[in-house]
Every structure is written in structure tokens, then in C-alpha cells.
PDB file of C-alpha atoms in Angstrom:
ATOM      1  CA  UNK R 921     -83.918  11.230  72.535  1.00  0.00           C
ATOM      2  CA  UNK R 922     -83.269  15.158  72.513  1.00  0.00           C
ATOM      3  CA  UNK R 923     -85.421  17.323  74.112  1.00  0.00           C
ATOM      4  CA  UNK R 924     -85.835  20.844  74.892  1.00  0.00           C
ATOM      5  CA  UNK R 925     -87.774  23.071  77.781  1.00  0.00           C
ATOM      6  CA  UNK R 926     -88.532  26.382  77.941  1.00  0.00           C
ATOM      7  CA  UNK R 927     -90.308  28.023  80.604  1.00  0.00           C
ATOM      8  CA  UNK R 928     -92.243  30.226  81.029  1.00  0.00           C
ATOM      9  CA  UNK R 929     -95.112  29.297  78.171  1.00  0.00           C
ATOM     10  CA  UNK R 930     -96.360  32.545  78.693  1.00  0.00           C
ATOM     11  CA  UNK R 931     -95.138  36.425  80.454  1.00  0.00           C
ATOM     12  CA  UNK R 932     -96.940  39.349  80.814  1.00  0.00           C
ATOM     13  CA  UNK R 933     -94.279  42.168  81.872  1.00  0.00           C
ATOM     14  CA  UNK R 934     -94.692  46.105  83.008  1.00  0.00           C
ATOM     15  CA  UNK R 935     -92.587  48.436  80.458  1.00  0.00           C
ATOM     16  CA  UNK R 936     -88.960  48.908  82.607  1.00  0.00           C
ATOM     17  CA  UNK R 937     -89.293  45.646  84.223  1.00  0.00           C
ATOM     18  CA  UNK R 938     -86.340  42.698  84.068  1.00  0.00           C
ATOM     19  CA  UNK R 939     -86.873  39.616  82.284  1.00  0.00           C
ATOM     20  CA  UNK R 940     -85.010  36.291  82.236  1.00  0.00           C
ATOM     21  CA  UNK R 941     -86.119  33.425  80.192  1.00  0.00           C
ATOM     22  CA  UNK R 942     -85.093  30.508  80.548  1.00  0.00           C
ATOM     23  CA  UNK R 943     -84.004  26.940  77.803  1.00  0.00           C
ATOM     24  CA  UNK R 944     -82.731  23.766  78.657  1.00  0.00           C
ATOM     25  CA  UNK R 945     -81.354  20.867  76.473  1.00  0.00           C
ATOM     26  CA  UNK R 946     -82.049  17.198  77.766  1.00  0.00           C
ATOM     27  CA  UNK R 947     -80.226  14.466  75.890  1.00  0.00           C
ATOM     28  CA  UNK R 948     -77.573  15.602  73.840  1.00  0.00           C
ATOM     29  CA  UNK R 949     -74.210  17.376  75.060  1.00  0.00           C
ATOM     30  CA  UNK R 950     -72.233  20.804  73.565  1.00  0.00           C
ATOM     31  CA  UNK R 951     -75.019  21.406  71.617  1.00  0.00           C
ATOM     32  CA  UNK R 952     -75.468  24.706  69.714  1.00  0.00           C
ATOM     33  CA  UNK R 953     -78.137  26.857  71.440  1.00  0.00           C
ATOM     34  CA  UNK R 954     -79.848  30.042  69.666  1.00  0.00           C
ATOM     35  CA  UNK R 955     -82.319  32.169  70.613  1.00  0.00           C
ATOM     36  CA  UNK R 956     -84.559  33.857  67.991  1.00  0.00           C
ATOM     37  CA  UNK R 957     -87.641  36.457  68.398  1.00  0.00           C
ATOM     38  CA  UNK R 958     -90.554  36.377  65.884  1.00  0.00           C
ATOM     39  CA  UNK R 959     -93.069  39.506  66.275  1.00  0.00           C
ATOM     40  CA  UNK R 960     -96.864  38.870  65.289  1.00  0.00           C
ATOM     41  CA  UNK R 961     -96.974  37.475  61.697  1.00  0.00           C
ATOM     42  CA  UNK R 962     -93.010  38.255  61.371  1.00  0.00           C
ATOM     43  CA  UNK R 963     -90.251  35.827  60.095  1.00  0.00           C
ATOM     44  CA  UNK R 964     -87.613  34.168  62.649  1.00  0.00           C
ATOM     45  CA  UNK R 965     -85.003  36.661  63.833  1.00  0.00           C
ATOM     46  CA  UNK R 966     -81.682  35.465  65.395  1.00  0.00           C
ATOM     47  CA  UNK R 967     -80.785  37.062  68.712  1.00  0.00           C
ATOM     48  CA  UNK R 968     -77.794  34.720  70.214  1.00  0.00           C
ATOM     49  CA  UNK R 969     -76.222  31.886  69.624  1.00  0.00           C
ATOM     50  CA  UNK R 970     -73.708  30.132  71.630  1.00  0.00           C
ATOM     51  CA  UNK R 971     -71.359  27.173  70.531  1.00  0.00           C
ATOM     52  CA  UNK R 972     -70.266  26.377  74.069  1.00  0.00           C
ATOM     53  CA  UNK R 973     -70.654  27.692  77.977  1.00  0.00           C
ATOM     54  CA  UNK R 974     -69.710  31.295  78.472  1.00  0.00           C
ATOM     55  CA  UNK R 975     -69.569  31.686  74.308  1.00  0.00           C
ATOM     56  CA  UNK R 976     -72.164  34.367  73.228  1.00  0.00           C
ATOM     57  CA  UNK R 977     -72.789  35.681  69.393  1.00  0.00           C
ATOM     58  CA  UNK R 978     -74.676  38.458  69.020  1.00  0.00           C
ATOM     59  CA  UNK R 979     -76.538  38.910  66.046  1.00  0.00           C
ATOM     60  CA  UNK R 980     -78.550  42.019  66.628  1.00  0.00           C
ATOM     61  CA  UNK R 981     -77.696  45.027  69.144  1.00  0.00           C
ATOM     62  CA  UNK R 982     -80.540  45.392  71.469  1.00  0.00           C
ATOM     63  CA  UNK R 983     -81.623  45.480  75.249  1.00  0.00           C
ATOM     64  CA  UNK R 984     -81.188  42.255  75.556  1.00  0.00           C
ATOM     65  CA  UNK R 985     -78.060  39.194  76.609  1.00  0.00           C
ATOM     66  CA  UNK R 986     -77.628  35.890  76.943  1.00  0.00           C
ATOM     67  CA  UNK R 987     -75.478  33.471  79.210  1.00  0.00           C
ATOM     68  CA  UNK R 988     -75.202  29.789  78.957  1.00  0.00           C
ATOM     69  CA  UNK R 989     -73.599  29.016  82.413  1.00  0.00           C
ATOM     70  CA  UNK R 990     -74.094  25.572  81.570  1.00  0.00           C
ATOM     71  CA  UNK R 991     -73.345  23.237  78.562  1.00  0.00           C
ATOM     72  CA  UNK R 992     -77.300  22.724  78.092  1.00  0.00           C
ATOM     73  CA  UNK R 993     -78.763  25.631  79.990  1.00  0.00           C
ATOM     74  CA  UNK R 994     -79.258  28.877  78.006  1.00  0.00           C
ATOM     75  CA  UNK R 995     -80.562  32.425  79.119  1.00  0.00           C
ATOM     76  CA  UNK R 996     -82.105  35.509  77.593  1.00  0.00           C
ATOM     77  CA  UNK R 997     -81.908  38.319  79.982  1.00  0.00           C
ATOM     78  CA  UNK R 998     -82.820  41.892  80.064  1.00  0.00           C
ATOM     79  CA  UNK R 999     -82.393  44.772  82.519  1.00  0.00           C
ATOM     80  CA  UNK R1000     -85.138  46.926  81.329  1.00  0.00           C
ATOM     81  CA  UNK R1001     -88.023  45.608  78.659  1.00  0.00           C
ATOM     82  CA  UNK R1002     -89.145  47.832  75.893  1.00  0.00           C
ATOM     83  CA  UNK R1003     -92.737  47.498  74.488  1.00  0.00           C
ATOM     84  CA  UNK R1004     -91.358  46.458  71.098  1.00  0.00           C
ATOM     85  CA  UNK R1005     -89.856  43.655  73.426  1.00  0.00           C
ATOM     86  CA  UNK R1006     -92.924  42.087  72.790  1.00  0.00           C
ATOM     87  CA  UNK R1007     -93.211  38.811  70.603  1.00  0.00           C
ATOM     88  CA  UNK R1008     -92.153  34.801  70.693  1.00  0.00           C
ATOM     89  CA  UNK R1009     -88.851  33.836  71.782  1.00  0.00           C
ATOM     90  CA  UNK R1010     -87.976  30.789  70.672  1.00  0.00           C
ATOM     91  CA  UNK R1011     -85.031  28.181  71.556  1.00  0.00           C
ATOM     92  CA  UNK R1012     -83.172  26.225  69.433  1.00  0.00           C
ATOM     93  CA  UNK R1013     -80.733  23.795  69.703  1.00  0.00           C
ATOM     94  CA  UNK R1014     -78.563  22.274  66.619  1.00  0.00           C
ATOM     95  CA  UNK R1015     -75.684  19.321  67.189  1.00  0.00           C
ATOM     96  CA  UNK R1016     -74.007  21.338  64.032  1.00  0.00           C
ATOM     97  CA  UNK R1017     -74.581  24.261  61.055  1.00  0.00           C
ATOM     98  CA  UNK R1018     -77.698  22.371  59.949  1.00  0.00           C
ATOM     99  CA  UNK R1019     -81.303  21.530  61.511  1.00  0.00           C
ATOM    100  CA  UNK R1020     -82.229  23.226  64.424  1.00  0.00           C
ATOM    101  CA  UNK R1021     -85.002  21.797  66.390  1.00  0.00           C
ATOM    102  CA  UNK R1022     -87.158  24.257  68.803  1.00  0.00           C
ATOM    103  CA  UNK R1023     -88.458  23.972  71.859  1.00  0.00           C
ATOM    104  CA  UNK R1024     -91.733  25.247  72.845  1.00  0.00           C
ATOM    105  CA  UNK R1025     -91.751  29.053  72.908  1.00  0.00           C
ATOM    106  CA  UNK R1026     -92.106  32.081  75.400  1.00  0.00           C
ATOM    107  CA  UNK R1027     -94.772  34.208  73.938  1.00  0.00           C
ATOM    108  CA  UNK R1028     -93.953  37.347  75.874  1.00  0.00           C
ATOM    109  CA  UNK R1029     -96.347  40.756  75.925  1.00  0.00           C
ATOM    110  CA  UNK R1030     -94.620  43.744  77.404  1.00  0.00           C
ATOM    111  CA  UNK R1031     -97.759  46.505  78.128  1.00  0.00           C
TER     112      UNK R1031
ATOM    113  CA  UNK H1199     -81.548  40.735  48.693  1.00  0.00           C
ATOM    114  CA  UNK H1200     -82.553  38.629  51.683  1.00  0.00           C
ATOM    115  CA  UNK H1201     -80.700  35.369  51.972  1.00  0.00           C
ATOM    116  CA  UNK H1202     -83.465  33.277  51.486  1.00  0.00           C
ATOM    117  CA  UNK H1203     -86.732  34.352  50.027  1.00  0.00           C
ATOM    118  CA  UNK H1204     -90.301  32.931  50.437  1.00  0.00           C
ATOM    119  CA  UNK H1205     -93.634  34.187  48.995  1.00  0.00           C
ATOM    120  CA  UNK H1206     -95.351  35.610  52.133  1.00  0.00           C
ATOM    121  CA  UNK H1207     -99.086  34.554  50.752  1.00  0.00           C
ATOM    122  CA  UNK H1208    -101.463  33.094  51.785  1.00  0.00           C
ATOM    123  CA  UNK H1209    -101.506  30.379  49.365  1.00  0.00           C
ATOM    124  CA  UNK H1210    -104.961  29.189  49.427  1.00  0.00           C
ATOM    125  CA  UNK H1211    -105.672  25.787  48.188  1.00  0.00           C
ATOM    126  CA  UNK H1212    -108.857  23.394  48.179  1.00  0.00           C
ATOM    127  CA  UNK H1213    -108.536  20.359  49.810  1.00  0.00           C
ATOM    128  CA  UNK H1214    -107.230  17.384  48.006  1.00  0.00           C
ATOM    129  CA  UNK H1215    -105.366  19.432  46.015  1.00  0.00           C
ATOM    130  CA  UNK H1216    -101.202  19.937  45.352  1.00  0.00           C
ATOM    131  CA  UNK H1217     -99.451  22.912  47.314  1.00  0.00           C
ATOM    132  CA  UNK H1218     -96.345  24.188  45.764  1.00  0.00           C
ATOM    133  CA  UNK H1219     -94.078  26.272  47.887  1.00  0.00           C
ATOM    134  CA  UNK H1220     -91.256  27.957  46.561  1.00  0.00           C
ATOM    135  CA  UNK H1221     -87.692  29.157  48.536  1.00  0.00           C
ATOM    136  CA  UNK H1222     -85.145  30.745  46.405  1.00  0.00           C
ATOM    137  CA  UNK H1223     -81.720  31.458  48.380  1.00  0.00           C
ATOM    138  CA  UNK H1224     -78.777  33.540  47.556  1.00  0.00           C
ATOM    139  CA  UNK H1225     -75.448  31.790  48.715  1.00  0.00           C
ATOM    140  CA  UNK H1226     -74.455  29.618  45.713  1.00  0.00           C
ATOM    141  CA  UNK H1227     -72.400  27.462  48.454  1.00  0.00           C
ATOM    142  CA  UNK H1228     -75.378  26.348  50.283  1.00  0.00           C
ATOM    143  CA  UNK H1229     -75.104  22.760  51.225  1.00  0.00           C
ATOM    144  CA  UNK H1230     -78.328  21.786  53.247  1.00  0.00           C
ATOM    145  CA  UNK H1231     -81.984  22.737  53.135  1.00  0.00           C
ATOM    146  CA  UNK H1232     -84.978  22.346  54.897  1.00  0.00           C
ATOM    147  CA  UNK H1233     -88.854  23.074  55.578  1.00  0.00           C
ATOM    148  CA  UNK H1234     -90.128  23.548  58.694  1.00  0.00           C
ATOM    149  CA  UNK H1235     -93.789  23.882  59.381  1.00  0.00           C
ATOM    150  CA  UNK H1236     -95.452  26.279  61.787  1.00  0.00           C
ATOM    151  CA  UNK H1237     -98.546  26.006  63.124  1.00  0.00           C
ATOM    152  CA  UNK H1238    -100.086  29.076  64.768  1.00  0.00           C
ATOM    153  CA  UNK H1239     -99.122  29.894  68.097  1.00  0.00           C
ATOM    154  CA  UNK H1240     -96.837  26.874  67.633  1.00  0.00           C
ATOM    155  CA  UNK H1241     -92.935  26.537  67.807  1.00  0.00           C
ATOM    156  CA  UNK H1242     -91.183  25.297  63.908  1.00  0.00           C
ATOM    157  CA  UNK H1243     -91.522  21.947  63.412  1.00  0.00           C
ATOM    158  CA  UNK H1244     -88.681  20.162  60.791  1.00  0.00           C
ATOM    159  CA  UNK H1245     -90.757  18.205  58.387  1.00  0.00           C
ATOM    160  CA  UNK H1246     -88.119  17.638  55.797  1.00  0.00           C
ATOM    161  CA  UNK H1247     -84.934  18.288  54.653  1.00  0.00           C
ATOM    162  CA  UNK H1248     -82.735  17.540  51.236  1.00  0.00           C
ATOM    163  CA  UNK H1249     -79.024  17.986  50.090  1.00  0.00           C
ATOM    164  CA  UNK H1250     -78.814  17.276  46.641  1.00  0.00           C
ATOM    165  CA  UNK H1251     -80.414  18.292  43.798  1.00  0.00           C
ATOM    166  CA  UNK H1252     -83.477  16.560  43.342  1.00  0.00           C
ATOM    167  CA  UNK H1253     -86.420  15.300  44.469  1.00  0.00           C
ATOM    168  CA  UNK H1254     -87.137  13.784  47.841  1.00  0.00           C
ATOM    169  CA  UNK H1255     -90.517  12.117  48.981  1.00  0.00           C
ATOM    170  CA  UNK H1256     -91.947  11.919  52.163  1.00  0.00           C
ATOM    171  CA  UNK H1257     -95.238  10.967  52.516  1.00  0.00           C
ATOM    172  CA  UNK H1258     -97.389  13.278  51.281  1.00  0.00           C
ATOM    173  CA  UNK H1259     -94.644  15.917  51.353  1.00  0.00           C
ATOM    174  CA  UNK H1260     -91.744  16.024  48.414  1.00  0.00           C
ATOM    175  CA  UNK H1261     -88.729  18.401  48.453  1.00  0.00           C
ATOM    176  CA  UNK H1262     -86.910  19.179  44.998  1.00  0.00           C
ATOM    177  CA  UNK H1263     -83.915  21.232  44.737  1.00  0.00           C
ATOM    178  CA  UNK H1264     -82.286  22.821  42.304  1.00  0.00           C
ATOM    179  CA  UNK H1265     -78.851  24.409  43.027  1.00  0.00           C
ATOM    180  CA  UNK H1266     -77.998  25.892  39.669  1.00  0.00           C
ATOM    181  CA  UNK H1267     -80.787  27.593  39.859  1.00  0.00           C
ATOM    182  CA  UNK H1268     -81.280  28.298  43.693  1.00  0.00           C
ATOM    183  CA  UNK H1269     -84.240  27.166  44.548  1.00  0.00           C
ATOM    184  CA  UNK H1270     -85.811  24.913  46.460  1.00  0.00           C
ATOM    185  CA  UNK H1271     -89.554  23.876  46.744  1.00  0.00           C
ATOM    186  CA  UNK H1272     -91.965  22.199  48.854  1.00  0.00           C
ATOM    187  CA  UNK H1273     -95.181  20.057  47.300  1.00  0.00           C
ATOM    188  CA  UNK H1274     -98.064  18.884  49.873  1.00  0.00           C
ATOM    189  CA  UNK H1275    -100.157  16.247  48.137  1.00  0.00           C
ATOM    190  CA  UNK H1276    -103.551  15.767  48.817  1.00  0.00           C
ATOM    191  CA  UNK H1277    -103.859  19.043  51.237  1.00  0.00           C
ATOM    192  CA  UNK H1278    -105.714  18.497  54.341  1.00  0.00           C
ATOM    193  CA  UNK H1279    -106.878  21.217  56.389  1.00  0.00           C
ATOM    194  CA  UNK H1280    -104.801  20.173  59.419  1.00  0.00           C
ATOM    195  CA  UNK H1281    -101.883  21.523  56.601  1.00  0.00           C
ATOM    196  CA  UNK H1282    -103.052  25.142  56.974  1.00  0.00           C
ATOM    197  CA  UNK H1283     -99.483  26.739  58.495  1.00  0.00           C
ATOM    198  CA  UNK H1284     -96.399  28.756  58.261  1.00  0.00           C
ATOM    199  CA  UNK H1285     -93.989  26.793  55.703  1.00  0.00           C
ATOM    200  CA  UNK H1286     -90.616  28.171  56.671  1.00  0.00           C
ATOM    201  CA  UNK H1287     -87.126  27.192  54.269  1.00  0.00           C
ATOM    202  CA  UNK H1288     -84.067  26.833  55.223  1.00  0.00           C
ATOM    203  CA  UNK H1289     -80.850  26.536  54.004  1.00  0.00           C
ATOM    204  CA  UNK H1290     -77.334  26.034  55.522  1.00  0.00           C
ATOM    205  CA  UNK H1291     -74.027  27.723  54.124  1.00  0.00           C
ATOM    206  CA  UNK H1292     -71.933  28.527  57.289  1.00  0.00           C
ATOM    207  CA  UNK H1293     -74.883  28.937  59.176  1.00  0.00           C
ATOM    208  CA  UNK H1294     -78.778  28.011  59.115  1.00  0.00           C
ATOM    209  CA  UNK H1295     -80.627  30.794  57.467  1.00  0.00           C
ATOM    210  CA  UNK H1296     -84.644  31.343  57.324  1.00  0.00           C
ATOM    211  CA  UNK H1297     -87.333  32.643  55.390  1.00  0.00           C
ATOM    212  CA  UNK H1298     -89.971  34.761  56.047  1.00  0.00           C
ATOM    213  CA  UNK H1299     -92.024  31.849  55.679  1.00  0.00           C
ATOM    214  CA  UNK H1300     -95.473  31.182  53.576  1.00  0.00           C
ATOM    215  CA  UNK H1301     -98.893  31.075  54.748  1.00  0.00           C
ATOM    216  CA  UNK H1302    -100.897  28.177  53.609  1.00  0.00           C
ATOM    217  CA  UNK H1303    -104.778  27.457  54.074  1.00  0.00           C
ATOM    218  CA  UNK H1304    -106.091  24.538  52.728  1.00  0.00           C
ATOM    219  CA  UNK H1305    -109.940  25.266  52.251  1.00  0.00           C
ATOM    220  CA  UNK H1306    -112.576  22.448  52.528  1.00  0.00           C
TER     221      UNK H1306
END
């Protein structure tokens, strides 16, 4: 069966400071891997997606990338974290358009 | 217009009773559509999903859709309180697209 790691569970990160969070896939291969942000008591909001290594959609523009440099290994990077930064980043990974399944979440608090 | 549209709530309900959540989207060519369920502090969980119109019984949980008219709708029978979450729809077209979501808290 599918499943899907991300680490760290939780981050606590200065204002200015780099961040690099981390999502792997076990079970399944060329999946579709997203990464969304949801803010306290806010809807899902798509950040990346990537339909294969080194293929990277962006869906908003913002302080932040992300690499796959593997076929189940995908990244969300950024040089310098904002306060509004802040908020649960979620992985996803999809074998097509449809269902996504999640993994466990990053809840990240930039002060 | 958002893409897909939920009721933000809360929807409060007493326990035992029927929840009704309702999703309406906006691409007519959406093909696929599904709830998810959110507990707090908690990643989306799929709980169901449906592709023609309908209705489609899980458990206590039934999906109905209706593509003429765009929506689609959740029903959790006999709410416990372990039901109290985010209810997020969503529905394919050329990619998978969420709502905001809907609060529910079932009340003992």
C-alpha cells in the first residue's frame, strides 16, 4: 500500500531564516506530488505541483520553491521566511487528475 | 465565482441526527468528486467519492450528485460526535479543485 511521510510534524522558525520541508512517497511510482498551505481556519491553497522529477508548477508567486530530485521525494524550500509564512503545509500525492491522498502535515509558525 | 463553493458554517447538529452538506462547483465538465474530512489539527482524509449523478452510500455517509445542476452533497446519518470536522469537496475537471470546506459539530 501507498504511503506518505513528511517530516518535520512541527517548525518553529526566526523571521529571515531558510526552511526546507521535506515529503516522501512509499509504494507507488511517478506519482503526482503537490504541496498546498492552509492558514488557521483557511481553505487548502495549492503551492506546487510536479508531474515528474525536475517538473515544477507554480500556482502562486511567493517566497517559496520546490524540487523533486527524485521520482517520490518532494521539497518546499525557502531562502528567507516571512511571518505570513506561517500555517500547515500539506503533501499530497495523486496517481492521476483525481483523489489526492495527504500525508501528515508540517504545521509551521514563523515568529 | 470560486470554483467550488462550500457553506463555511458551522453546521451544528444534535447527535443522531442527518447532516447535509452542500458543494456547488462551476466547471460544467467536471468528471469526479469527492469529500474529504478534516479533523482539527489533522491532514484531509478521503471518505468518499462519486462520478455519476446520483446517489452513493457508504455507511453512514451518502454522496448524491447532480451535474445539471452542479452540485454535489454530503449526508452523515446518525451524527456522532467523533463527526465534528472540516468537510472539504472536491471536484476534478483538468485538475482537483477544493472548497473552503464546512465546519460541522455534532452536539450531544
Amino acid at each position: 500500500s501507498q504511503t506518505i511521510h513528511q517530516w518535520p510534524a512541527t517548525l518553529v522558525q526566526p523571521v529571515g531564516s531558510p526552511l526546507s520541508l521535506e515529503c516522501t512517497v512509499e509504494g507507488t511510482s511517478n506519482p503526482n506530488l503537490y504541496w498546498y498551505r492552509q492558514a488557521a481556519g483557511r481553505g487548502l491553497q495549492l503551492l506546487f505541483y510536479s508531474v515528474g522529477i525536475g517538473q515544477i508548477s507554480s500556482e502562486v508567486p511567493q517566497n517559496l520553491s520546490a524540487s523533486r530530485p527524485q521520482d517520490r521525494q518532494f521539497i518546499l524550500s525557502s531562502k528567507k521566511l516571512l511571518l505570513s509564512d506561517s500555517g500547515f503545509y500539506l503533501c499530497a500525492w495523486s496517481a492521476g487528475p483525481n483523489e489526492q491522498f495527504f500525508g501528515p502535515g508540517t504545521r509551521l509558525t514563523v515568529l | 465565482q470560486k470554483e467550488v463553493e462550500q457553506n463555511s458554517g458551522p453546521l451544528s447538529v444534535p447527535e443522531g441526527a442527518i447532516a447535509s452538506l452542500n458543494c456547488t462547483y462551476s466547471d460544467r465538465g467536471s468528471q469526479s468528486f469527492f469529500w474529504y474530512r478534516q479533523y482539527s489539527g489533522k491532514s484531509p482524509e478521503l471518505i468518499m467519492f462519486i462520478y455519476s449523478n446520483g446517489d452513493k452510500e457508504d455507511g453512514r455517509f451518502t454522496a448524491q450528485l447532480n451535474k445539471a445542476s452542479q452540485y454535489v452533497s454530503l449526508l452523515i446519518r446518525d451524527s456522532q460526535p467523533s463527526d465534528s470536522a472540516t468537510y472539504l469537496c472536491a471536484v476534478t475537471g483538468n485538475k482537483l479543485t477544493f472548497g473552503g470546506g464546512t465546519r460541522v459539530l455534532v452536539k450531544p
